[in-house]
């Protein structure tokens, strides 16, 4: 069975993207030497995520212990609080596929502090509901 790793690097005093540019080649090249089957880089607003899969669990563990990999992980912008290394493509230990970002809640999903209707004329009450968590209620159709 394959072995997935998810390495999340957050921005800090320098950019996680700059770290990726400096260490991408070494990380991928060493992974290929340890039977990596696939890898992906995901850039997001707070940093990057490097997801990598190996043929066997022992291949991933051996790669993770390489001096070059350890040095790259020590060189992240914030090694104390800006590095998260987890098993699985999204860190949950299974091989379902890459984590996809959840959509940000729409402004209409938040009630204004004074209880008035949000922009767009939609009152934000629990009775209206949205059906799916994290999504805004549909606005009424516009006239004309």
PDB file of C-alpha atoms in Angstrom:
ATOM      1  CA  UNK A   1       0.000   0.000   0.000  1.00  0.00           C
ATOM      2  CA  UNK A   2       1.208   3.530  -0.763  1.00  0.00           C
ATOM      3  CA  UNK A   3       2.385   6.128   1.705  1.00  0.00           C
ATOM      4  CA  UNK A   4       1.280   9.766   1.497  1.00  0.00           C
ATOM      5  CA  UNK A   5       2.836  12.746   3.231  1.00  0.00           C
ATOM      6  CA  UNK A   6       1.458  16.261   3.496  1.00  0.00           C
ATOM      7  CA  UNK A   7       3.925  19.032   4.388  1.00  0.00           C
ATOM      8  CA  UNK A   8       2.389  22.429   5.099  1.00  0.00           C
ATOM      9  CA  UNK A   9       4.691  25.467   5.288  1.00  0.00           C
ATOM     10  CA  UNK A  10       3.324  28.810   6.480  1.00  0.00           C
ATOM     11  CA  UNK A  11       4.600  32.263   5.619  1.00  0.00           C
ATOM     12  CA  UNK A  12       6.545  34.048   8.375  1.00  0.00           C
ATOM     13  CA  UNK A  13       9.542  36.401   8.216  1.00  0.00           C
ATOM     14  CA  UNK A  14       9.964  35.209   4.618  1.00  0.00           C
ATOM     15  CA  UNK A  15       7.665  33.684   2.050  1.00  0.00           C
ATOM     16  CA  UNK A  16       6.858  29.970   1.989  1.00  0.00           C
ATOM     17  CA  UNK A  17       6.902  30.303  -1.799  1.00  0.00           C
ATOM     18  CA  UNK A  18      10.532  31.454  -1.608  1.00  0.00           C
ATOM     19  CA  UNK A  19      11.285  28.345   0.500  1.00  0.00           C
ATOM     20  CA  UNK A  20       9.579  26.181  -2.146  1.00  0.00           C
ATOM     21  CA  UNK A  21      11.682  27.747  -4.890  1.00  0.00           C
ATOM     22  CA  UNK A  22      14.864  27.028  -2.927  1.00  0.00           C
ATOM     23  CA  UNK A  23      14.097  23.403  -1.960  1.00  0.00           C
ATOM     24  CA  UNK A  24      11.634  22.071  -4.545  1.00  0.00           C
ATOM     25  CA  UNK A  25      14.235  20.462  -6.799  1.00  0.00           C
ATOM     26  CA  UNK A  26      16.097  18.737  -3.947  1.00  0.00           C
ATOM     27  CA  UNK A  27      12.895  17.447  -2.317  1.00  0.00           C
ATOM     28  CA  UNK A  28      11.438  16.048  -5.532  1.00  0.00           C
ATOM     29  CA  UNK A  29      14.732  14.598  -6.788  1.00  0.00           C
ATOM     30  CA  UNK A  30      15.369  12.787  -3.502  1.00  0.00           C
ATOM     31  CA  UNK A  31      11.768  11.561  -3.461  1.00  0.00           C
ATOM     32  CA  UNK A  32      12.121  10.067  -6.931  1.00  0.00           C
ATOM     33  CA  UNK A  33      15.161   8.184  -5.670  1.00  0.00           C
ATOM     34  CA  UNK A  34      12.934   6.731  -2.932  1.00  0.00           C
ATOM     35  CA  UNK A  35      10.174   5.531  -5.296  1.00  0.00           C
ATOM     36  CA  UNK A  36       7.812   8.500  -5.125  1.00  0.00           C
ATOM     37  CA  UNK A  37       4.820   8.018  -7.393  1.00  0.00           C
ATOM     38  CA  UNK A  38       3.265  11.483  -7.397  1.00  0.00           C
ATOM     39  CA  UNK A  39       3.612  14.908  -5.825  1.00  0.00           C
ATOM     40  CA  UNK A  40       1.747  18.202  -5.891  1.00  0.00           C
ATOM     41  CA  UNK A  41       2.397  21.728  -4.657  1.00  0.00           C
ATOM     42  CA  UNK A  42      -0.596  23.776  -3.522  1.00  0.00           C
ATOM     43  CA  UNK A  43      -0.199  27.512  -2.966  1.00  0.00           C
ATOM     44  CA  UNK A  44      -2.695  29.190  -0.651  1.00  0.00           C
ATOM     45  CA  UNK A  45      -3.023  32.548   1.079  1.00  0.00           C
ATOM     46  CA  UNK A  46      -0.973  31.580   4.162  1.00  0.00           C
ATOM     47  CA  UNK A  47       1.753  29.464   2.537  1.00  0.00           C
ATOM     48  CA  UNK A  48       2.094  26.206   0.622  1.00  0.00           C
ATOM     49  CA  UNK A  49       1.331  22.508   0.929  1.00  0.00           C
ATOM     50  CA  UNK A  50       3.552  19.807  -0.571  1.00  0.00           C
ATOM     51  CA  UNK A  51       1.795  16.457  -0.963  1.00  0.00           C
ATOM     52  CA  UNK A  52       3.793  13.422  -1.993  1.00  0.00           C
ATOM     53  CA  UNK A  53       3.042   9.718  -2.392  1.00  0.00           C
ATOM     54  CA  UNK A  54       5.433   6.759  -2.245  1.00  0.00           C
ATOM     55  CA  UNK A  55       4.995   3.145  -3.340  1.00  0.00           C
ATOM     56  CA  UNK A  56       5.560   1.716   0.152  1.00  0.00           C
ATOM     57  CA  UNK A  57       5.377   3.064   3.690  1.00  0.00           C
ATOM     58  CA  UNK A  58       9.076   2.320   4.205  1.00  0.00           C
ATOM     59  CA  UNK A  59       9.957   4.468   1.150  1.00  0.00           C
ATOM     60  CA  UNK A  60       8.245   7.529   2.605  1.00  0.00           C
ATOM     61  CA  UNK A  61       9.759   7.025   6.039  1.00  0.00           C
ATOM     62  CA  UNK A  62      13.259   6.631   4.564  1.00  0.00           C
ATOM     63  CA  UNK A  63      12.803   9.786   2.453  1.00  0.00           C
ATOM     64  CA  UNK A  64      11.599  11.766   5.464  1.00  0.00           C
ATOM     65  CA  UNK A  65      14.808  10.847   7.359  1.00  0.00           C
ATOM     66  CA  UNK A  66      17.222  11.931   4.596  1.00  0.00           C
ATOM     67  CA  UNK A  67      19.595  14.702   5.740  1.00  0.00           C
ATOM     68  CA  UNK A  68      18.593  16.903   2.785  1.00  0.00           C
ATOM     69  CA  UNK A  69      14.874  16.571   3.567  1.00  0.00           C
ATOM     70  CA  UNK A  70      15.480  17.257   7.249  1.00  0.00           C
ATOM     71  CA  UNK A  71      17.599  20.310   6.345  1.00  0.00           C
ATOM     72  CA  UNK A  72      14.864  21.621   4.024  1.00  0.00           C
ATOM     73  CA  UNK A  73      12.254  21.242   6.762  1.00  0.00           C
ATOM     74  CA  UNK A  74      14.547  22.977   9.254  1.00  0.00           C
ATOM     75  CA  UNK A  75      14.879  25.889   6.803  1.00  0.00           C
ATOM     76  CA  UNK A  76      11.156  26.754   6.549  1.00  0.00           C
ATOM     77  CA  UNK A  77      10.341  30.399   7.363  1.00  0.00           C
ATOM     78  CA  UNK A  78       9.015  29.483  10.841  1.00  0.00           C
ATOM     79  CA  UNK A  79      10.190  26.000  11.895  1.00  0.00           C
ATOM     80  CA  UNK A  80       8.618  26.303  15.363  1.00  0.00           C
ATOM     81  CA  UNK A  81       5.068  27.245  14.371  1.00  0.00           C
ATOM     82  CA  UNK A  82       4.967  27.289  10.564  1.00  0.00           C
ATOM     83  CA  UNK A  83       5.588  23.650   9.697  1.00  0.00           C
ATOM     84  CA  UNK A  84       3.093  20.811   9.792  1.00  0.00           C
ATOM     85  CA  UNK A  85       4.111  17.339   8.570  1.00  0.00           C
ATOM     86  CA  UNK A  86       1.280  14.802   8.464  1.00  0.00           C
ATOM     87  CA  UNK A  87       0.488  11.435   6.952  1.00  0.00           C
ATOM     88  CA  UNK A  88      -2.032  11.285   4.129  1.00  0.00           C
ATOM     89  CA  UNK A  89      -2.667  13.556   1.142  1.00  0.00           C
ATOM     90  CA  UNK A  90      -4.634  15.926   3.346  1.00  0.00           C
ATOM     91  CA  UNK A  91      -3.023  14.878   6.610  1.00  0.00           C
ATOM     92  CA  UNK A  92      -5.722  12.434   7.681  1.00  0.00           C
ATOM     93  CA  UNK A  93      -3.838   9.210   7.004  1.00  0.00           C
ATOM     94  CA  UNK A  94      -5.876   7.933   4.081  1.00  0.00           C
ATOM     95  CA  UNK A  95      -5.375   8.157   0.335  1.00  0.00           C
ATOM     96  CA  UNK A  96      -8.592   9.743  -0.937  1.00  0.00           C
ATOM     97  CA  UNK A  97      -7.007  12.598  -2.833  1.00  0.00           C
ATOM     98  CA  UNK A  98      -5.834  16.123  -2.255  1.00  0.00           C
ATOM     99  CA  UNK A  99      -7.551  18.435   0.194  1.00  0.00           C
ATOM    100  CA  UNK A 100      -9.633  21.074  -1.517  1.00  0.00           C
ATOM    101  CA  UNK A 101     -10.169  24.473   0.076  1.00  0.00           C
ATOM    102  CA  UNK A 102     -13.640  25.186   1.379  1.00  0.00           C
ATOM    103  CA  UNK A 103     -15.389  28.204  -0.109  1.00  0.00           C
ATOM    104  CA  UNK A 104     -15.246  31.294   2.064  1.00  0.00           C
ATOM    105  CA  UNK A 105     -18.599  32.278   3.558  1.00  0.00           C
ATOM    106  CA  UNK A 106     -20.325  35.046   1.664  1.00  0.00           C
ATOM    107  CA  UNK A 107     -20.864  38.410   3.313  1.00  0.00           C
ATOM    108  CA  UNK A 108     -24.620  37.739   3.234  1.00  0.00           C
ATOM    109  CA  UNK A 109     -24.113  34.786   5.582  1.00  0.00           C
ATOM    110  CA  UNK A 110     -23.110  37.087   8.445  1.00  0.00           C
ATOM    111  CA  UNK A 111     -25.691  39.092  10.347  1.00  0.00           C
ATOM    112  CA  UNK A 112     -24.919  42.767  10.772  1.00  0.00           C
ATOM    113  CA  UNK A 113     -24.148  43.908  14.350  1.00  0.00           C
ATOM    114  CA  UNK A 114     -27.381  45.918  14.604  1.00  0.00           C
ATOM    115  CA  UNK A 115     -29.572  43.016  13.374  1.00  0.00           C
ATOM    116  CA  UNK A 116     -30.536  44.672  10.091  1.00  0.00           C
ATOM    117  CA  UNK A 117     -30.570  42.884   6.773  1.00  0.00           C
ATOM    118  CA  UNK A 118     -27.234  42.238   5.068  1.00  0.00           C
ATOM    119  CA  UNK A 119     -26.305  43.671   1.692  1.00  0.00           C
ATOM    120  CA  UNK A 120     -28.564  42.458  -1.060  1.00  0.00           C
ATOM    121  CA  UNK A 121     -31.754  42.702   1.007  1.00  0.00           C
ATOM    122  CA  UNK A 122     -31.617  39.207   2.521  1.00  0.00           C
ATOM    123  CA  UNK A 123     -32.414  38.941   6.202  1.00  0.00           C
ATOM    124  CA  UNK A 124     -30.058  36.562   7.964  1.00  0.00           C
ATOM    125  CA  UNK A 125     -32.151  34.376  10.194  1.00  0.00           C
ATOM    126  CA  UNK A 126     -31.748  30.748  11.135  1.00  0.00           C
ATOM    127  CA  UNK A 127     -35.208  30.027   9.744  1.00  0.00           C
ATOM    128  CA  UNK A 128     -34.037  30.802   6.210  1.00  0.00           C
ATOM    129  CA  UNK A 129     -31.225  28.253   6.438  1.00  0.00           C
ATOM    130  CA  UNK A 130     -28.718  27.590   3.727  1.00  0.00           C
ATOM    131  CA  UNK A 131     -28.857  23.843   3.307  1.00  0.00           C
ATOM    132  CA  UNK A 132     -25.068  23.359   3.291  1.00  0.00           C
ATOM    133  CA  UNK A 133     -22.769  24.490   6.046  1.00  0.00           C
ATOM    134  CA  UNK A 134     -20.577  27.422   5.092  1.00  0.00           C
ATOM    135  CA  UNK A 135     -22.727  28.677   2.222  1.00  0.00           C
ATOM    136  CA  UNK A 136     -24.958  31.714   2.126  1.00  0.00           C
ATOM    137  CA  UNK A 137     -28.721  31.607   1.556  1.00  0.00           C
ATOM    138  CA  UNK A 138     -29.797  32.276  -2.014  1.00  0.00           C
ATOM    139  CA  UNK A 139     -31.021  35.837  -2.537  1.00  0.00           C
ATOM    140  CA  UNK A 140     -34.538  36.378  -3.835  1.00  0.00           C
ATOM    141  CA  UNK A 141     -34.876  36.946  -7.596  1.00  0.00           C
ATOM    142  CA  UNK A 142     -34.501  40.559  -8.724  1.00  0.00           C
ATOM    143  CA  UNK A 143     -37.428  42.305 -10.295  1.00  0.00           C
ATOM    144  CA  UNK A 144     -37.212  43.571 -13.811  1.00  0.00           C
TER     145      UNK A 144
END
